[in-house]
Structures are given as C-alpha cells and as structure tokens.
PDB file of C-alpha atoms in Angstrom:
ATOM      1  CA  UNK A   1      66.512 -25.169 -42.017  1.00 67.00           C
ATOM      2  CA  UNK A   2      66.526 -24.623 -45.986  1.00 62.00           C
ATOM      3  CA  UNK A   3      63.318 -25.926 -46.381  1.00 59.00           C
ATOM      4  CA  UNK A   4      61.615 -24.267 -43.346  1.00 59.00           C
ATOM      5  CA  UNK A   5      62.732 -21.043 -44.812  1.00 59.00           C
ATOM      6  CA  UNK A   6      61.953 -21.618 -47.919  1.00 60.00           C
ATOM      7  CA  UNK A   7      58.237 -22.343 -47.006  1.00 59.00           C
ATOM      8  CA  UNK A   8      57.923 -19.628 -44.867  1.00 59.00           C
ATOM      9  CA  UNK A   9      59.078 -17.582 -47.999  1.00 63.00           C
ATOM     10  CA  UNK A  10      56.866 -19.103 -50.261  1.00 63.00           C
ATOM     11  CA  UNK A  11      53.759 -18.496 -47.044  1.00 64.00           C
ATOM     12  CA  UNK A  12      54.532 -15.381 -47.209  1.00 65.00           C
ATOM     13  CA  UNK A  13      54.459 -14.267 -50.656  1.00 63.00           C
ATOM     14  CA  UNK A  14      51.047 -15.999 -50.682  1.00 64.00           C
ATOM     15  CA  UNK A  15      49.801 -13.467 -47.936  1.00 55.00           C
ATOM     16  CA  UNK A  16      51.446 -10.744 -49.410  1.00 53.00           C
ATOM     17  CA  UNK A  17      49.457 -11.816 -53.128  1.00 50.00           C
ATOM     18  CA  UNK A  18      46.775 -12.531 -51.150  1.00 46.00           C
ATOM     19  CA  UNK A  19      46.494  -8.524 -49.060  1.00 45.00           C
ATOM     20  CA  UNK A  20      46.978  -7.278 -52.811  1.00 43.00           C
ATOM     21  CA  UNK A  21      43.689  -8.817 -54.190  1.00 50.00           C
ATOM     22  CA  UNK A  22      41.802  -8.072 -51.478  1.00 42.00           C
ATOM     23  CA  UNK A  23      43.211  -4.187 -51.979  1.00 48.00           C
ATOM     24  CA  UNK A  24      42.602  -4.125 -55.563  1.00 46.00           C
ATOM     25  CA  UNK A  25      39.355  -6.040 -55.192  1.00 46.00           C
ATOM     26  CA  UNK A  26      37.558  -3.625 -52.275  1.00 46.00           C
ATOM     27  CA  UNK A  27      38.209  -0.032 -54.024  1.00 50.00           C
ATOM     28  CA  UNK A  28      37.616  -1.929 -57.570  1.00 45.00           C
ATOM     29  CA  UNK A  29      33.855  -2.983 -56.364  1.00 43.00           C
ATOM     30  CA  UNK A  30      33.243   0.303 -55.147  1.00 44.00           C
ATOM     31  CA  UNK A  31      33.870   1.899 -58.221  1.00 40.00           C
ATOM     32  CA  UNK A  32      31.529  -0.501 -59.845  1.00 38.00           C
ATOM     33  CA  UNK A  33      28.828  -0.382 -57.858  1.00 37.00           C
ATOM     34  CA  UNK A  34      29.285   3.414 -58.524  1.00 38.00           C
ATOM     35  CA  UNK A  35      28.409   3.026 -62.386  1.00 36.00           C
ATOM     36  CA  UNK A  36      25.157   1.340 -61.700  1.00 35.00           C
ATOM     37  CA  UNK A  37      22.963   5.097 -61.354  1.00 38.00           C
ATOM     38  CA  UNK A  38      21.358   4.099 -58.179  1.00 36.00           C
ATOM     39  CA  UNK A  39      20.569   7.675 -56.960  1.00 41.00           C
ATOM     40  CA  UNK A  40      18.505   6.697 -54.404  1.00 40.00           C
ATOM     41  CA  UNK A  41      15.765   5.700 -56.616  1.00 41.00           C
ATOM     42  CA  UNK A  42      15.904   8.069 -59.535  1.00 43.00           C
ATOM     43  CA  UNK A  43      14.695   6.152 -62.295  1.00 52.00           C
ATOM     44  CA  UNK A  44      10.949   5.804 -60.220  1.00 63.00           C
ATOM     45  CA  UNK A  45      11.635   9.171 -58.749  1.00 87.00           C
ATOM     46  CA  UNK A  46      10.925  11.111 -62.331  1.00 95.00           C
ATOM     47  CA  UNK A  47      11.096  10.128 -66.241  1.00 95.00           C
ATOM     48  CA  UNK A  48      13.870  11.132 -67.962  1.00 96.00           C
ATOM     49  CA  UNK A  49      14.063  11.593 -71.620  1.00 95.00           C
ATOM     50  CA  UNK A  50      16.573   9.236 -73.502  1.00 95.00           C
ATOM     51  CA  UNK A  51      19.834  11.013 -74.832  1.00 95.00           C
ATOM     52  CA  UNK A  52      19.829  10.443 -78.215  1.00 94.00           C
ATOM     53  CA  UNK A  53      16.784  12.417 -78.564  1.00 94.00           C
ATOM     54  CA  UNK A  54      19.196  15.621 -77.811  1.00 96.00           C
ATOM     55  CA  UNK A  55      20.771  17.396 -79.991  1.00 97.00           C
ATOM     56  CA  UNK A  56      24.597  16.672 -80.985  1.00 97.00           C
ATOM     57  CA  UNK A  57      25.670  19.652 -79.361  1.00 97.00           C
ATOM     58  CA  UNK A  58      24.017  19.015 -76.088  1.00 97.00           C
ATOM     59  CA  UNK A  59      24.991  14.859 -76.333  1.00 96.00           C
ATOM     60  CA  UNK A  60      28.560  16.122 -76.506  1.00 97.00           C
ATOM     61  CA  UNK A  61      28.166  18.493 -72.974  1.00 97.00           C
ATOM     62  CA  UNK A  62      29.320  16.566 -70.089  1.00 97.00           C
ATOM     63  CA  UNK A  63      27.410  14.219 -68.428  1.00 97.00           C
ATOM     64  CA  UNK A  64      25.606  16.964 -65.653  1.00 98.00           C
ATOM     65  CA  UNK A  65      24.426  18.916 -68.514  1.00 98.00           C
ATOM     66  CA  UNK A  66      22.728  16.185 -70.934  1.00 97.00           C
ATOM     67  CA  UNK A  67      21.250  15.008 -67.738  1.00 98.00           C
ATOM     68  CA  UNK A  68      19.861  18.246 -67.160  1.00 98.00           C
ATOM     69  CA  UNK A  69      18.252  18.630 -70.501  1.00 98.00           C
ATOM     70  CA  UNK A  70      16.586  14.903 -70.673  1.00 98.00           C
ATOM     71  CA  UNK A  71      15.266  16.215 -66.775  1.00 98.00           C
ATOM     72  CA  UNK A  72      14.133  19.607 -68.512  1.00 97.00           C
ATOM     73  CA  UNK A  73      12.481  18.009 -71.391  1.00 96.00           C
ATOM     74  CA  UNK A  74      10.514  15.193 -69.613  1.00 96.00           C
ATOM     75  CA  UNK A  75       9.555  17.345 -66.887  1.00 97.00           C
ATOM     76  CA  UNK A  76       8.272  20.937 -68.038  1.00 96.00           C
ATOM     77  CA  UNK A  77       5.539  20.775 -65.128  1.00 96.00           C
ATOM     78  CA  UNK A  78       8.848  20.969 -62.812  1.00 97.00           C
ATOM     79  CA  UNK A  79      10.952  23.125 -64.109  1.00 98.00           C
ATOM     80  CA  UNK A  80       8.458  25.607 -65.353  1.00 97.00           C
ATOM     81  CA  UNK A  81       7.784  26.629 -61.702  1.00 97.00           C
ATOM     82  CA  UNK A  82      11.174  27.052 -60.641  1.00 98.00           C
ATOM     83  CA  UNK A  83      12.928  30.143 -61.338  1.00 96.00           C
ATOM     84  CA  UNK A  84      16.570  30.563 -62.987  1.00 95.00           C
ATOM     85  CA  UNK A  85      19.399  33.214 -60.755  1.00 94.00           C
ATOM     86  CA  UNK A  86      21.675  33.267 -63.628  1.00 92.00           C
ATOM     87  CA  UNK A  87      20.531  36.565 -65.000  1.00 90.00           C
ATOM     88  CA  UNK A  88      18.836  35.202 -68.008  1.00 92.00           C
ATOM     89  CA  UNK A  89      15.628  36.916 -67.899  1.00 88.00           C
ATOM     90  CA  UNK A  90      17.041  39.803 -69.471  1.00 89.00           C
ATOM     91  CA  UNK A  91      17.291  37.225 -72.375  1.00 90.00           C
ATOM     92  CA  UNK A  92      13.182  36.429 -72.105  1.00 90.00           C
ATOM     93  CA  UNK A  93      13.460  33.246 -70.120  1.00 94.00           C
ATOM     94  CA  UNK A  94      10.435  33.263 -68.003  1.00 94.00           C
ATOM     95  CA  UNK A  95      11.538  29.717 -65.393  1.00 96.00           C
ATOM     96  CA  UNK A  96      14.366  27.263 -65.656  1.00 96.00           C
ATOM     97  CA  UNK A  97      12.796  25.469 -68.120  1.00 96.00           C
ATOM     98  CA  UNK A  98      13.361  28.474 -70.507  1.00 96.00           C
ATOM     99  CA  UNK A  99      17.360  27.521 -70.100  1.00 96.00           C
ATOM    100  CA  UNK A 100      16.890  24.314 -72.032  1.00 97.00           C
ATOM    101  CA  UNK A 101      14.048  24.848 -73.715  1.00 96.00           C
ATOM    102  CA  UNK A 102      13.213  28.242 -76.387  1.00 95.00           C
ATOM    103  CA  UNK A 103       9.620  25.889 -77.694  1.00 94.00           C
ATOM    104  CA  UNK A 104       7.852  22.828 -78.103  1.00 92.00           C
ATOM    105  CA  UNK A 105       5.464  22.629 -80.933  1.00 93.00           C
ATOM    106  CA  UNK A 106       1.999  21.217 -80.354  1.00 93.00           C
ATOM    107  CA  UNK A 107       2.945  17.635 -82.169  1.00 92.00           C
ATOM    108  CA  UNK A 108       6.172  17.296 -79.620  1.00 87.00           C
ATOM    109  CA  UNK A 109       8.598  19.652 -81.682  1.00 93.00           C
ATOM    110  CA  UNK A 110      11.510  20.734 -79.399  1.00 95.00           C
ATOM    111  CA  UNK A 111      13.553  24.137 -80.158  1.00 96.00           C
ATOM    112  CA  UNK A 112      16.356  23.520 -77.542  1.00 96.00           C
ATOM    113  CA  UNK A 113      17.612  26.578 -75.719  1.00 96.00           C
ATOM    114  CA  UNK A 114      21.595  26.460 -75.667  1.00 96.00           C
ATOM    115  CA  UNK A 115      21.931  28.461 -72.747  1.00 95.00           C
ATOM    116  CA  UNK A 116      22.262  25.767 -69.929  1.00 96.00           C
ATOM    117  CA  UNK A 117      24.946  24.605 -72.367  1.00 96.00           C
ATOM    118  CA  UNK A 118      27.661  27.353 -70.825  1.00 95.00           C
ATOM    119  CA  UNK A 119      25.488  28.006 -67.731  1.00 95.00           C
ATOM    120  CA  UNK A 120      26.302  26.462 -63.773  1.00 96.00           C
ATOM    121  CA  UNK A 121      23.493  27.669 -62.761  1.00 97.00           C
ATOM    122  CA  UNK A 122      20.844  26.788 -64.476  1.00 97.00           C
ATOM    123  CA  UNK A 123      22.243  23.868 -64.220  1.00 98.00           C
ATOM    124  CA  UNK A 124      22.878  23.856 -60.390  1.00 98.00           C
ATOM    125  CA  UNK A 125      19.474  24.548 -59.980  1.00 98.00           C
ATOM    126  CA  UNK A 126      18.031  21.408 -61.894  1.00 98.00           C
ATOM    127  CA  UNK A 127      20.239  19.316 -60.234  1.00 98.00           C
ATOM    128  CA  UNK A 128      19.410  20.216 -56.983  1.00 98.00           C
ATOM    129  CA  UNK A 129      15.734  19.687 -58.172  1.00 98.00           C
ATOM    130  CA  UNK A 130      16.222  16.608 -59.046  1.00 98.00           C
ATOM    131  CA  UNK A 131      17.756  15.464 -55.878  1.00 98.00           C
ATOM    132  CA  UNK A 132      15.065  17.128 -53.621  1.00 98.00           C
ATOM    133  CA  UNK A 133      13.059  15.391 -55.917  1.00 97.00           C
ATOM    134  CA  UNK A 134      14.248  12.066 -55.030  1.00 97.00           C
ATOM    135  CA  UNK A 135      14.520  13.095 -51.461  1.00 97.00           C
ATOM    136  CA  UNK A 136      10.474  13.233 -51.557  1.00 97.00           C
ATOM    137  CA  UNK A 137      10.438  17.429 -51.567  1.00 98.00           C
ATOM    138  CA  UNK A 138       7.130  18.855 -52.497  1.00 98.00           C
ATOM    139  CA  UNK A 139       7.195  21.474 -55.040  1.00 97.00           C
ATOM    140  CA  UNK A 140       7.027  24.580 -52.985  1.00 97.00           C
ATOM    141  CA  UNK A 141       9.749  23.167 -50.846  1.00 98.00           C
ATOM    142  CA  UNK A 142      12.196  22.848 -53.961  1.00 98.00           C
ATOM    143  CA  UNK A 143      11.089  26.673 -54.958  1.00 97.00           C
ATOM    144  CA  UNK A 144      11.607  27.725 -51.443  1.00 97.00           C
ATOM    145  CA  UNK A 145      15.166  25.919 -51.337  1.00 98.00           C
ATOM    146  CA  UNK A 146      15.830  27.321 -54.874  1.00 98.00           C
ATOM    147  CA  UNK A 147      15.025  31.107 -53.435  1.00 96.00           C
ATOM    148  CA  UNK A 148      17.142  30.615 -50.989  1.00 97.00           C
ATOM    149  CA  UNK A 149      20.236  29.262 -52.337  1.00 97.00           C
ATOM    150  CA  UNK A 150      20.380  30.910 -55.852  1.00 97.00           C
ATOM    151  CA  UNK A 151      18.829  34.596 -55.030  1.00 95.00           C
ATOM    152  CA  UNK A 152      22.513  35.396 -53.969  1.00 96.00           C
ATOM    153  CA  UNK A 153      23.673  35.145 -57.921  1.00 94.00           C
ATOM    154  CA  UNK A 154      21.291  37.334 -59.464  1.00 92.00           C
ATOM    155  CA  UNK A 155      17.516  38.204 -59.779  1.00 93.00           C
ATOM    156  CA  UNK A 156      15.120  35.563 -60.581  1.00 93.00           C
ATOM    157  CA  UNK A 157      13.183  35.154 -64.191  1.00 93.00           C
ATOM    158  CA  UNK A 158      10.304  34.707 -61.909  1.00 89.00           C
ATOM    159  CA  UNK A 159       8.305  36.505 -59.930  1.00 76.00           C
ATOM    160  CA  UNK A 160       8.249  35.797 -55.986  1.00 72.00           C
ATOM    161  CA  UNK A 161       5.685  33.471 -54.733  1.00 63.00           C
TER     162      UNK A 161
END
C-alpha cells in the first residue's frame, strides 16, 4: 500500500509540474510573439525612418511618440494632408506634419518640431493614420476619418476639403 501511494504521489506531482509548464509556457509565447512588430504588415505597409536618426530628446519619448516622428519624417506626402485638432495652428502649423516637423532643408536637413513631444493628439492622429494605412485606407478616407474623430478637440490647422 506504501508503494502504491507513494507512486501515485510521485504521478501526481508530475501532472501538477507538468499543468505549470504548460501555464507558464502558453501566456509566455504570447507575450513573445507580441515583441515581433507584426502589425498586420507594417513594415511593407509604409517606410519608417530608423530611430537613431531622431533627436535625443525625441529617442527618449515613449515608444508611441518616436514611432510617430520616424512615420512623420518618412512620410511628409501623408501627413502633410492631414490636419492636426490640437489647437496648434495658432502656433503656424499648417497639417500634422507641422507637429513633428518646423523644416527640412533642400539637402535632407531636419528642424524637428517638439510639439508632438507633449501632444496626444497629434499623436492620436498619426497613429490612427498609420493603422488605416495598413488597413488599405485611401487618403481621403484617413482625412475623412480624421475630420470626424478629432474635429470634437479643437479647430483644424487645415482648411476643410
């Protein structure tokens, strides 16, 4: 009887070590697969400028915001035609773009725009470009969705299309 309990003892704490790695092992592998930046396809869905071409002040934002500036600075054409809600057209910005970027110089020359640095919206809105980007949204559709979510926080830096 000893030894029939003690194997069913020793069966069980082989289950019970068993259940334990498979519950560390599931959550664990979804958490990796969650650091591999597989948003739906965003490194063919737009370029992206590399971060150590930013700044130091914008490499030490958190993550949302540098990605928001290597999106701003690889894709003017974009962001250019989208307006910011944030109010910052009283301070000259003329699109989103003008949130990250103040110039560019004809050789390349980037004067970054600290704004989007203390700004949700601006950065909100580049986000959400981005992922109706990736989602296969035209242009106008992105403005359109932009219009209609942000016009609630402010007036636009752009004029209505």
């Amino acid at each position: 009887i000893l030894a029939m309990r003690s194997a069913l003892l020793m069966r069980r704490k082989q289950h019970t070590t068993l259940l334990v790695i498979v519950l560390v092992a599931i959550p664990l592998s979804g958490a990796l697969v969650g650091c591999t930046n597989t948003k739906t396809g965003s490194a063919s869905a737009y370029p992206m400028a590399k971060v150590n071409v930013l700044p130091a002040e914008i490499r030490e934002a958190p993550p949302v915001v540098q990605e928001s500036y290597q999106f701003a600075i690889a894709n003017p054409e974009t962001l250019q035609q989208l307006p910011c809600y944030c109010g910052c057209g009283d301070m000259g910005h003329t699109s989103n773009y003008s949130c990250y970027v103040q110039s560019q110089t004809e050789d390349g020359e980037i004067e970054y725009d600290t704004h989007a640095l203390g700004c949700s919206i601006c950065v909100d809105i580049t986000q959400d470009a981005m992922r109706l980007i990736r989602e296969g949204k035209s242009l106008p559709e992105i403005r359109t969705y932009v219009d209609e979510t942000y016009a609630q926080y402010g007036p636009s830096n752009m004029p209505a299309k």
